[in-house]
XYZ file of C-alpha atoms in Angstrom:
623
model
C 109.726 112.338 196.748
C 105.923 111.682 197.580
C 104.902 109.561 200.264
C 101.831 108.436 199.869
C 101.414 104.979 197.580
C 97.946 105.768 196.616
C 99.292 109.034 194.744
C 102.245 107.239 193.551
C 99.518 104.330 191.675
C 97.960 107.197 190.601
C 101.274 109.457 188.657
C 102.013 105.698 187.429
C 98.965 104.690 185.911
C 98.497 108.470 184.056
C 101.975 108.623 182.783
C 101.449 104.907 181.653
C 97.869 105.083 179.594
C 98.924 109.076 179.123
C 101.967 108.199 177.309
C 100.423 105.525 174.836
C 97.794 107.920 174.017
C 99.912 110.497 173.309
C 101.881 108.066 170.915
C 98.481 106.993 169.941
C 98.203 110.854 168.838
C 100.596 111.753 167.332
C 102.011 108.421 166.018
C 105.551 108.309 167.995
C 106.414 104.833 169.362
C 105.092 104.500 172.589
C 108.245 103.526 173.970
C 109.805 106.052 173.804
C 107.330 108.648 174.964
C 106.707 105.984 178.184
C 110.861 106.443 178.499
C 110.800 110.211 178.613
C 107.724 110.323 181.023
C 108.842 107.905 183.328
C 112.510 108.918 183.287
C 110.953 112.482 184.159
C 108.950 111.562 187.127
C 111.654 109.341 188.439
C 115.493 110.366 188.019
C 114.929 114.055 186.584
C 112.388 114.900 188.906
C 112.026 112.619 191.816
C 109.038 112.300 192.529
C 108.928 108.605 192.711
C 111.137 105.959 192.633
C 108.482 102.655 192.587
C 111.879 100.308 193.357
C 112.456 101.975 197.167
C 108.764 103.521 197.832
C 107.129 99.723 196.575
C 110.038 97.636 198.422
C 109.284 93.917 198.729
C 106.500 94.240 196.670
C 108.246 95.656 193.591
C 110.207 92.435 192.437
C 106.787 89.999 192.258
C 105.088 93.095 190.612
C 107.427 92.836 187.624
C 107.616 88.930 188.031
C 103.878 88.901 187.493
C 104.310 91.406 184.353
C 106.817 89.020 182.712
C 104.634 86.247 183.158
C 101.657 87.969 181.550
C 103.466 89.751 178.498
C 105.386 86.229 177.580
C 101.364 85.000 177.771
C 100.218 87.682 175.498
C 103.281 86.557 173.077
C 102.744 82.913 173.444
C 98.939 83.581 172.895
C 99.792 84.253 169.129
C 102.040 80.765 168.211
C 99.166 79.186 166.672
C 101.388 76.108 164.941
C 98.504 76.191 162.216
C 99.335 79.652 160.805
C 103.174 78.305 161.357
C 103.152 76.489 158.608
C 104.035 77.418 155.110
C 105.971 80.648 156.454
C 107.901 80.534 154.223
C 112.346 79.330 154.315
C 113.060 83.086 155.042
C 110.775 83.381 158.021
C 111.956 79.374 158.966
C 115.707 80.190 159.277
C 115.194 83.547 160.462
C 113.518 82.387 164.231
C 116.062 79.355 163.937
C 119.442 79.712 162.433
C 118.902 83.801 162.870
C 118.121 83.253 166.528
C 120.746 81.126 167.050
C 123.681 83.444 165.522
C 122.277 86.510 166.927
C 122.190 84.917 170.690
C 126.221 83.970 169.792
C 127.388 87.162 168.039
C 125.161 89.140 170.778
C 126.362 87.100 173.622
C 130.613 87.474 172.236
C 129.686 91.404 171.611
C 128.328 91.547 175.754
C 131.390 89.818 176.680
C 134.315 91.509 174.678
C 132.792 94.631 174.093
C 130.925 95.527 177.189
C 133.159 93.474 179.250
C 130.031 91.628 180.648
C 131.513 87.920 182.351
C 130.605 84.886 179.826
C 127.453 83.658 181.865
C 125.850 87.276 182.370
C 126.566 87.900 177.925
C 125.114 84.391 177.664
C 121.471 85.320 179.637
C 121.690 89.232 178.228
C 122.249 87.176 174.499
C 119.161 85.239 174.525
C 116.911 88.124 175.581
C 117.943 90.515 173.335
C 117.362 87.936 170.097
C 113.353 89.456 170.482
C 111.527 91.957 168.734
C 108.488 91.139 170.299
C 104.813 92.341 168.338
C 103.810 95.167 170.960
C 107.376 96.890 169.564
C 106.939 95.807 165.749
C 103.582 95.971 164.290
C 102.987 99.411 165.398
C 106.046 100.009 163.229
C 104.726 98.233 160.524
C 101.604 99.656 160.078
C 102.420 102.906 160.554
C 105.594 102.561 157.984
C 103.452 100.181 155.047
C 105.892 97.823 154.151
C 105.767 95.596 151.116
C 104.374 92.206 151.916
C 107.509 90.516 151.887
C 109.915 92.346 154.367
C 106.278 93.452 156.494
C 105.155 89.078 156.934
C 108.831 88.414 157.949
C 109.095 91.013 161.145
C 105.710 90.487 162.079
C 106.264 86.438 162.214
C 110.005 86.631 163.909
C 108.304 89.061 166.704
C 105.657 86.594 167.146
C 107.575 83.456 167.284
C 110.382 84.686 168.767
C 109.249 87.043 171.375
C 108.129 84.127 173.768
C 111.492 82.117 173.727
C 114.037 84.639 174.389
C 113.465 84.736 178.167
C 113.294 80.680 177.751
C 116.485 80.700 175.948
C 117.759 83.213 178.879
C 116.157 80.737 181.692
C 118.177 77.869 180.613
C 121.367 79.677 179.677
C 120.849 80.822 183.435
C 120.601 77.228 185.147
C 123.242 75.682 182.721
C 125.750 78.336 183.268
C 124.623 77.849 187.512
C 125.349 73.997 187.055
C 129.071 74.712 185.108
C 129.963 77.272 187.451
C 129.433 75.374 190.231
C 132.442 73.850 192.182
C 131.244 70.480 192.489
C 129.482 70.447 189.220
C 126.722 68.099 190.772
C 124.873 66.748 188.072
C 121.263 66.119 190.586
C 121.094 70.347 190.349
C 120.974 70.189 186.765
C 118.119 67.040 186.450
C 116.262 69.013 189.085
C 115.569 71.793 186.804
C 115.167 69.725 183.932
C 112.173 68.146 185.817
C 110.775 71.221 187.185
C 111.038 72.767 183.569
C 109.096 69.513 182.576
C 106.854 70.048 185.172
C 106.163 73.201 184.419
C 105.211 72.852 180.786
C 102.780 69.940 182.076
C 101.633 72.451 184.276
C 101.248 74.880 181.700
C 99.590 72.596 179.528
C 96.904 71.825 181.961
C 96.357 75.176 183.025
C 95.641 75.880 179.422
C 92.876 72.707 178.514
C 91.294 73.173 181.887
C 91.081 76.878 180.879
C 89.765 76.283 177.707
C 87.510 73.306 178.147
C 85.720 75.766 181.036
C 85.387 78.166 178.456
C 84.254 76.038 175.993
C 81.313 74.212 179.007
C 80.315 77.497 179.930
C 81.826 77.510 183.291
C 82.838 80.128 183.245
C 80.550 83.866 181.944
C 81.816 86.241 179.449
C 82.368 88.680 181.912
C 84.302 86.823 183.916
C 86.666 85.374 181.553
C 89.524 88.561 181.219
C 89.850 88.186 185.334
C 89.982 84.074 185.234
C 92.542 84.201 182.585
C 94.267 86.752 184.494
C 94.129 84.931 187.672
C 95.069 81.795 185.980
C 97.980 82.749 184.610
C 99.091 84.399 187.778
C 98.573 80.677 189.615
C 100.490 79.230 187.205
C 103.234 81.327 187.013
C 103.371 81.397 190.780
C 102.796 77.478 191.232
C 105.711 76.449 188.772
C 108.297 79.287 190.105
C 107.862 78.339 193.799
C 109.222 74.888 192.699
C 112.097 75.766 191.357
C 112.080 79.921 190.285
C 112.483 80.970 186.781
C 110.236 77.590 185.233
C 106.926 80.313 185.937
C 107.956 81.721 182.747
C 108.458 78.461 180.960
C 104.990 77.116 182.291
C 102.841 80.549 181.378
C 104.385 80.511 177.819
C 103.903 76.704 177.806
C 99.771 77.839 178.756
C 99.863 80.589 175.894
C 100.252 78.294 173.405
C 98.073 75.443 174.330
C 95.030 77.850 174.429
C 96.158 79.318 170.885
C 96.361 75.442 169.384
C 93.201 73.925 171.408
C 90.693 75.649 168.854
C 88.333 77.127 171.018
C 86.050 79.603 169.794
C 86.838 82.001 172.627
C 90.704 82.626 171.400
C 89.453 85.917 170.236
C 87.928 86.933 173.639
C 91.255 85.899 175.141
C 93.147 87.913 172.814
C 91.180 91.039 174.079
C 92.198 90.255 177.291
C 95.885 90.917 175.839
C 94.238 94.246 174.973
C 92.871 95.490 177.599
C 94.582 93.927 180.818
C 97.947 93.496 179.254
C 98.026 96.958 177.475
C 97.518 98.606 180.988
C 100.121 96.460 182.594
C 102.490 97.044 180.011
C 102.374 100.849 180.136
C 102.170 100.950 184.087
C 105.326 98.154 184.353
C 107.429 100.112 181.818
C 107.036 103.305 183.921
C 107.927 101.302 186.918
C 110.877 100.257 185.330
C 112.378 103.960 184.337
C 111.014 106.097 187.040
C 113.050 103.485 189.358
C 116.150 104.368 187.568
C 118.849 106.454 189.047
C 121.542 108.595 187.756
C 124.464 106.923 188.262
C 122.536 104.377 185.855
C 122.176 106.718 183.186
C 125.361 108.370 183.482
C 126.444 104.206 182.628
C 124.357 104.284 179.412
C 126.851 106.586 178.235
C 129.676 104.654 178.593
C 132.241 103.935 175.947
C 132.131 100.279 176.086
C 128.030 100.237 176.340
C 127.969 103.294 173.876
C 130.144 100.560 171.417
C 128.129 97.414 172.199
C 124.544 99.340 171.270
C 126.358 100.196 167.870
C 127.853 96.892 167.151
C 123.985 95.413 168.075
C 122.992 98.072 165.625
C 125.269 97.633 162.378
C 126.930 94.100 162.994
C 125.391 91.826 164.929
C 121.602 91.823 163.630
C 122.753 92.612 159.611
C 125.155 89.583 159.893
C 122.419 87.317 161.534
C 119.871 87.925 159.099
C 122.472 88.059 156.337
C 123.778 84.692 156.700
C 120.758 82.927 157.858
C 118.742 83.825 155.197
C 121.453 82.765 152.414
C 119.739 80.881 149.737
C 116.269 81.855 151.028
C 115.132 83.695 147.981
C 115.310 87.357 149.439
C 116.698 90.556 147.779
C 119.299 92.183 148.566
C 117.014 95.413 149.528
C 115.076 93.179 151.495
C 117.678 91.674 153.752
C 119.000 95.020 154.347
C 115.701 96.298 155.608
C 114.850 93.064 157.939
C 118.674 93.491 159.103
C 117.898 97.166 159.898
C 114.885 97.062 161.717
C 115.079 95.279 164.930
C 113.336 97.390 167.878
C 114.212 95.893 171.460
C 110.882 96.689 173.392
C 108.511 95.955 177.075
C 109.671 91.712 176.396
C 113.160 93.043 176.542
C 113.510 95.687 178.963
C 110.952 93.345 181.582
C 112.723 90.010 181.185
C 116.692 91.831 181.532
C 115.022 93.695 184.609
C 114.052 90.585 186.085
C 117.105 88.629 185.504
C 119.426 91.657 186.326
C 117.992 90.853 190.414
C 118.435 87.215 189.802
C 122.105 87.635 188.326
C 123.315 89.897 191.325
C 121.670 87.271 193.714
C 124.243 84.806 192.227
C 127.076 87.714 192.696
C 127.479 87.413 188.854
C 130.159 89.900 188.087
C 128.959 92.738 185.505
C 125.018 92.031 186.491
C 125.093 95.607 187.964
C 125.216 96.690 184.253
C 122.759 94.913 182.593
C 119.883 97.330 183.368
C 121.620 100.414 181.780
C 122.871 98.390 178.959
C 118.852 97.055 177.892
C 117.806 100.063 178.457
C 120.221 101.813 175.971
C 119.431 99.077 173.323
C 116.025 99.112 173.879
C 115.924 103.069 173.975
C 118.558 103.318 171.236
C 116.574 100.752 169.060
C 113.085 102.128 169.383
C 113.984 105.363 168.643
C 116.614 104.297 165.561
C 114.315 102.028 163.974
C 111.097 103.918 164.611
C 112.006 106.746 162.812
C 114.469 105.149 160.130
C 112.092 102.570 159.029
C 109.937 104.583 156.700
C 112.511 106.171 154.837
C 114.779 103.558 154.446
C 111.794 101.493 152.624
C 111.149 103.876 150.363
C 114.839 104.488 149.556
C 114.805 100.358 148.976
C 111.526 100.516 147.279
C 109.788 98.043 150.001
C 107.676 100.639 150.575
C 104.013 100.506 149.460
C 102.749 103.875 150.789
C 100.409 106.298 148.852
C 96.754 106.746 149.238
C 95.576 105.066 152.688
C 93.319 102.020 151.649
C 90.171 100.798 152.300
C 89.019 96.846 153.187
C 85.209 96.332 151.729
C 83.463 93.404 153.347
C 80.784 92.009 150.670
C 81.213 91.583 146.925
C 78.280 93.068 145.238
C 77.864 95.768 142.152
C 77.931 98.289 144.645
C 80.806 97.259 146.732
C 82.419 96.401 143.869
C 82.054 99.495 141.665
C 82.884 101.680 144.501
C 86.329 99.708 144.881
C 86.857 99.905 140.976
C 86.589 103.799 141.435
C 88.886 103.607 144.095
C 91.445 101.630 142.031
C 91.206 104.109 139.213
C 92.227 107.359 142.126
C 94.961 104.977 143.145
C 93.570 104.356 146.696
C 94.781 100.507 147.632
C 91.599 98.640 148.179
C 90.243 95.109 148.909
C 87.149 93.469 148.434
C 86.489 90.446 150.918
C 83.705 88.138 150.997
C 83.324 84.014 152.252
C 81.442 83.192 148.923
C 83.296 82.564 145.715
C 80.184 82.713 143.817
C 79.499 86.246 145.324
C 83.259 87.178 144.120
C 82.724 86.578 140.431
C 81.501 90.101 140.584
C 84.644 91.172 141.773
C 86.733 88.983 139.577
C 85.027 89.772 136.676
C 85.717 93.802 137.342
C 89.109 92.916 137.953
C 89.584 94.524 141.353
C 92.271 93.251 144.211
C 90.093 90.547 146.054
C 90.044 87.748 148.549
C 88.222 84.639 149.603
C 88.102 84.698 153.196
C 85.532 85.111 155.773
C 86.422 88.478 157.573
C 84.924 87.382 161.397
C 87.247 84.170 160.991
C 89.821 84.256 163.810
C 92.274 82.825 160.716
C 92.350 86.042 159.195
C 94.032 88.089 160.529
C 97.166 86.098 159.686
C 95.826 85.918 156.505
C 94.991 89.354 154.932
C 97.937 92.021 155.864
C 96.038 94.889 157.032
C 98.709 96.960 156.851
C 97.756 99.017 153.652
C 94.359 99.486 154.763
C 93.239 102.414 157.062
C 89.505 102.260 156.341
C 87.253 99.375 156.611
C 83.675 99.534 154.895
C 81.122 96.389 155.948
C 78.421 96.722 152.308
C 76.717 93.582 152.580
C 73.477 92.796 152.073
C 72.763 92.282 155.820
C 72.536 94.873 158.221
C 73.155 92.613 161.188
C 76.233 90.893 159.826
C 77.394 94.181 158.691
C 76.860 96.141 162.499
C 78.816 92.802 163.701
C 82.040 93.336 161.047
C 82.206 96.981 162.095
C 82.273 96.241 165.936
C 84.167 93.527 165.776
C 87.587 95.444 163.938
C 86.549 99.045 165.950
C 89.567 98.511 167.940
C 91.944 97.530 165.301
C 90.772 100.444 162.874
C 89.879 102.801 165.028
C 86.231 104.291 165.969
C 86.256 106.416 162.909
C 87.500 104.680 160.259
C 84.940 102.149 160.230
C 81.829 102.367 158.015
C 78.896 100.189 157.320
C 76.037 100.677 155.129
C 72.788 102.434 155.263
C 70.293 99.905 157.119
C 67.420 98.493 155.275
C 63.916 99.292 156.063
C 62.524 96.212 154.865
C 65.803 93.846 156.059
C 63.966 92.424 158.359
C 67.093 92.959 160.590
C 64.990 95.807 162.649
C 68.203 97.444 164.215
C 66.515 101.028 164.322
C 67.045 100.864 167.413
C 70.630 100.059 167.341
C 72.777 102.217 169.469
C 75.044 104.451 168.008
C 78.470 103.470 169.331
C 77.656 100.276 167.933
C 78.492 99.051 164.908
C 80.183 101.366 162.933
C 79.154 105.034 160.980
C 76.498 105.069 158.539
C 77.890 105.810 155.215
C 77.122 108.006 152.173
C 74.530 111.206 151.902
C 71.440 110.768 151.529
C 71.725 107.600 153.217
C 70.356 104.569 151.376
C 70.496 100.982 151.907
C 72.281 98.422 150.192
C 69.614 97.042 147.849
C 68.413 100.818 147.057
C 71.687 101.620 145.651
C 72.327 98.651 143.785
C 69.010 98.932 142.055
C 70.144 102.431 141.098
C 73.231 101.217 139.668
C 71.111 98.812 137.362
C 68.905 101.550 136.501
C 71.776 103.465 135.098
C 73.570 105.598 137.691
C 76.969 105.926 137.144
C 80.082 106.657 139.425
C 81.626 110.221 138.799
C 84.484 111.609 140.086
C 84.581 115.668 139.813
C 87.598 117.328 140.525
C 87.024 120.884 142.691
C 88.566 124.124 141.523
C 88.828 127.603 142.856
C 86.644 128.814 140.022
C 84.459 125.434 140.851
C 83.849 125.258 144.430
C 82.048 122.605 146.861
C 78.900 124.710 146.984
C 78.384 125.280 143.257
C 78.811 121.481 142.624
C 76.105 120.866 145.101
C 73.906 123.486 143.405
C 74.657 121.731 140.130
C 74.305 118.277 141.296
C 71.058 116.206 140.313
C 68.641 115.525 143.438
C 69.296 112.354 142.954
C 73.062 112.114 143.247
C 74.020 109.875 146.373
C 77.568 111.771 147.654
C 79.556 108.997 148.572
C 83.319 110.229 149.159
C 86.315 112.723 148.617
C 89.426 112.063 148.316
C 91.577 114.408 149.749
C 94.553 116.355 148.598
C 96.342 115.083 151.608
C 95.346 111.660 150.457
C 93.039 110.854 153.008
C 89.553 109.937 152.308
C 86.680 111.612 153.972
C 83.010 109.690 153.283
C 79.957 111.713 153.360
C 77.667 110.741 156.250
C 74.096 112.193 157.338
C 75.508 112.953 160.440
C 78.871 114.806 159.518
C 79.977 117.696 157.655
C 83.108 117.654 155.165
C 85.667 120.413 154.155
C 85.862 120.449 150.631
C 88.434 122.380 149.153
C 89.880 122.707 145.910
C 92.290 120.076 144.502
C 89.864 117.641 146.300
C 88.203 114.792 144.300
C 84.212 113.953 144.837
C 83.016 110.574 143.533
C 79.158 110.407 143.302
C 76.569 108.117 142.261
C 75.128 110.535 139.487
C 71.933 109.753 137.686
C 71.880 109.008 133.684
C 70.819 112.076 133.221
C 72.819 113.734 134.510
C 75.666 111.916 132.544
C 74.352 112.849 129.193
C 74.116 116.243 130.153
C 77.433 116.302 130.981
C 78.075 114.726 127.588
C 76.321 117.608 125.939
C 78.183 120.249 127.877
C 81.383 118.514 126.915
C 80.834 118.682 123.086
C 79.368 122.695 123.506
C 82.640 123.240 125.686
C 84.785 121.403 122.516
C 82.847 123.508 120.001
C 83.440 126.412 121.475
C 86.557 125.574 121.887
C 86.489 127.797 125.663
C 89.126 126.226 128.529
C 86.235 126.857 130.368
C 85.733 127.047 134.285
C 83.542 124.089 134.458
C 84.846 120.961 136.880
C 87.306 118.455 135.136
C 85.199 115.236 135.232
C 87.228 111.629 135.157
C 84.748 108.919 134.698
């Protein structure tokens, strides 16, 4: 085992950041490759083991984690974007809940022969999914609307209140259990769990009104919110311990109702702080496993409980909650499937697995192996089951990955009727109405929303979309679109384009990591290409052949022909860009802006080739 703590931070935070990247890569749920890496370093290995090298210090470290991962959840319950959810979602996070904490807590006790106050606490934790589990899952699987809205919303809402749910099973079951059955114990907690919401909600307007003053700089406000939620955590739990959790989640969602304009800033602190804490904690967490523990997961009666979680006790939650709701029958089997236990799970049962043995709660000593087999056994389960059992159901709406396009204009809207007509999904967003009669009148999927509203992303599911392209008529606006979704599309899948000379935006200086790839070859501006569509240009799409390759289409090409994209066999799109070469091969589709010309030539080669009556070697052109 190493000795030095400055190398063991060091293995921790690579296998951590390592391990999402590497799900990142090769899109595998992070989870599990965290499991495997930290189970290697720790039990298989030995290298570290955080629990005995970190002693004292290794309980507050994963106190402090809890605190800011039921943050990051509560963060999200904005009570606006609550409403009109919908009866499924409704008695789902209520009714749902509610039967899943019973049947989960009678399935601890009976099956895994867990006493009734240590299934009670293990119940209520286990009711979340949690969002940092799920929407991973969802966008990598493309769910129908339907059966994707409902998973996302019950890990958002419910993610937060399972370790509340767990917290006050705890003290209630403390209070019966207790020989003299004093009733001042109980009222105690119930005012130090009032005192910590109050405390919560203060933390959270004093938070956000500094914000909001400008006490506080934007580079300072991811390490105040940190520290602040650390302070209250700590404050509330050193008056009576567990209301910390209560009182950070109570925080969460006062900043996510107050309306301040910085929510999004604070949500990036969930992002960047929380994302690193997450991967380092969950490391922490396995690497500090031993192997008498995992020889437990394997246990008959844990080995039973995990299935019974699996195939009885979340189907027959979401089955009889959601009776009368509306839902299909394909639909409530999917949402009863897919239930991934995740960091929320595995962090909160760590922390009250300590707690529970401090009481000399018989059966505590296996909570840790039994989350960790759900949460293992769930991950892995779900995350690989979820894909194909949509598309057996038909929930599925996979095919061509789609594109978002921010602006409704000729342009931006004849480019998404091409894409309708190659099947690609596409969207066409824009905060004017007016501007969207264009888009209306073409008939292609649209929205009225304004894209940098904070509102919509609850609004528009982004799930279908793996491309976003900013075509406005402002080049300023447009660099702010693309930089503003970089992290939730990715570096490279975000487009804007061409600037405009005469703009009046002058953003030739603009650095290049900023805003978003230049689209389209040669590169022309907004109003440039527009005016060519008015002048005549049409949209072609030209199918390559082996006898028709890449190169003789570009020798055959007008000068004037603006290359805009190809869509792959593979599906994928790849846009031409001044700055970036493309693989064309055959089976491949090019769509073009082509030049009049150019189009009644074509017409006139088409009524030779029909004369002639030759199957000819020429390209197949769909227009």
């Amino acid at each position: 085992m190493i000795d030095s703590l400055l190398l063991v931070f060091m293995i921790i935070a690579i296998l951590g950041v390592g391990s999402q990247w590497i799900a990142w890569k090769f899109q595998l749920p992070a989870i599990v490759v965290m499991s495997i890496a930290g189970l290697l370093a720790g039990p298989f290995l030995g290298l570290i083991n955080p629990e005995q090298q970190f002693g004292d210090l290794y309980r507050p470290l994963i106190s402090i984690a809890v605190a800011i991962i039921l943050f990051e959840g509560s963060l999200n319950l904005n009570f606006k974007e609550l409403r009109g959810l919908g009866k499924p979602v409704f008695r789902i996070v209520t009714w749902g809940a509610f039967i899943a904490w019973i049947l989960g807590s009678s399935t601890a006790h009976f099956v895994a022969g867990l006493s009734w106050p240590v299934s009670l606490v293990i119940g209520g934790i286990f009711i979340v999914t949690g969002p940092t589990v799920i929407l991973p899952l969802l966008r990598q699987s493309k769910l129908k609307p339907t059966p994707a809205r409902i998973l996302k919303w019950e890990g958002i809402v419910v993610d937060p209140f399972g370790a509340l749910l767990a917290v006050f099973a705890f003290e209630f079951i403390l209070f019966l259990m207790s020989d003299g059955r004093d009733i001042t114990s109980l009222l105690m907690f119930l005012l130090a769990s009032l005192f910590a919401v109050v405390l919560g909600y203060l933390f959270g307007k004093t938070v956000g009104w500094m914000f909001e003053s400008g006490y506080i700089p934007e580079f300072l406000k991811s390490p105040a919110v940190f520290g602040a939620v650390i302070a209250c955590f700590t404050i509330a739990d050193e008056v009576k311990h567990e209301t910390g959790l209560l009182a950070v989640t109570a925080m969460g969602i006062t900043l996510a109702n107050i309306g301040i304009s910085s929510i999004r800033d604070m949500r990036h602190f969930k992002e960047n702080i929380s994302i690193l804490l997450v991967s380092t904690v969950f490391i922490l967490l396995t690497s500090s496993l031993t192997m008498d523990t995992l020889k437990d997961v394997f246990r008959l009666e844990i080995i039973g409980y995990v299935l019974l979680m699996l195939f009885v006790v979340r189907p027959l939650s979401i089955f009889l909650s959601t009776i009368g709701s509306g839902l299909s029958i394909q639909e409530k089997t999917l949402v009863g499937w897919i239930a991934p236990r995740g960091i929320v799970a595995l962090t909160v049962a760590s922390y009250f697995a300590s707690v529970l043995e401090d009481e000399g709660f018989p059966g505590a000593s296996v909570v840790l192996p039994l989350t960790f087999a759900l949460v293992f056994s769930t991950v892995c389960v779900h995350g690989f089951s979820i894909g194909w059992l949509a598309e057996k159901l038909d929930l599925s709406s996979k095919g061509n990955p789609g594109a978002i396009i921010v602006g409704s204009n000729r342009l931006s809207v004849a480019i998404a009727k091409v894409m309708e007509e190659l099947k690609i999904p596409v969207l066409v967003v824009d905060s004017s109405w007016d501007r969207l009669y264009t888009a209306r009148r073409a008939g292609v999927n649209h929205t009225h929303e304004e894209i940098l509203s904070e509102q919509t992303e609850y609004m528009i599911d982004f799930t279908p979309y793996d491309y976003l392209i900013s075509a406005t008529e402002y080049d300023s606006y447009n660099a702010l679109v693309c930089s503003t979704f970089i992290p939730e599309f990715g570096r490279k899948n975000v487009y804007r384009l061409p600037r405009q000379n005469h703009s009046g935006d002058q953003l030739d200086d603009l650095d290049h990591t900023i805003g978003g790839a230049e689209l389209f070859r040669p590169a022309e501006g907004v109003e440039t290409l527009k005016f060519k569509l008015e002048s005549g240009y049409v949209l072609r799409k030209t199918t390559i052949t082996d006898q028709y390759n890449f190169d003789d289409y570009l020798v055959d090409r007008d000068r004037e022909t603006v290359l805009l994209f190809v869509l792959k066999q593979s599906k994928q799109i790849a846009f031409f860009r001044e700055d970036a070469e493309i693989n064309v091969s055959p089976g491949d589709t090019v769509v073009s802006l082509t030049p009049p010309s150019k189009e009644f030539f074509k017409i006139k080669e088409k009524l030779v080739e029909k004369r002639e009556e030759q199957t000819g070697e020429k390209p197949k052109d769909n227009n």
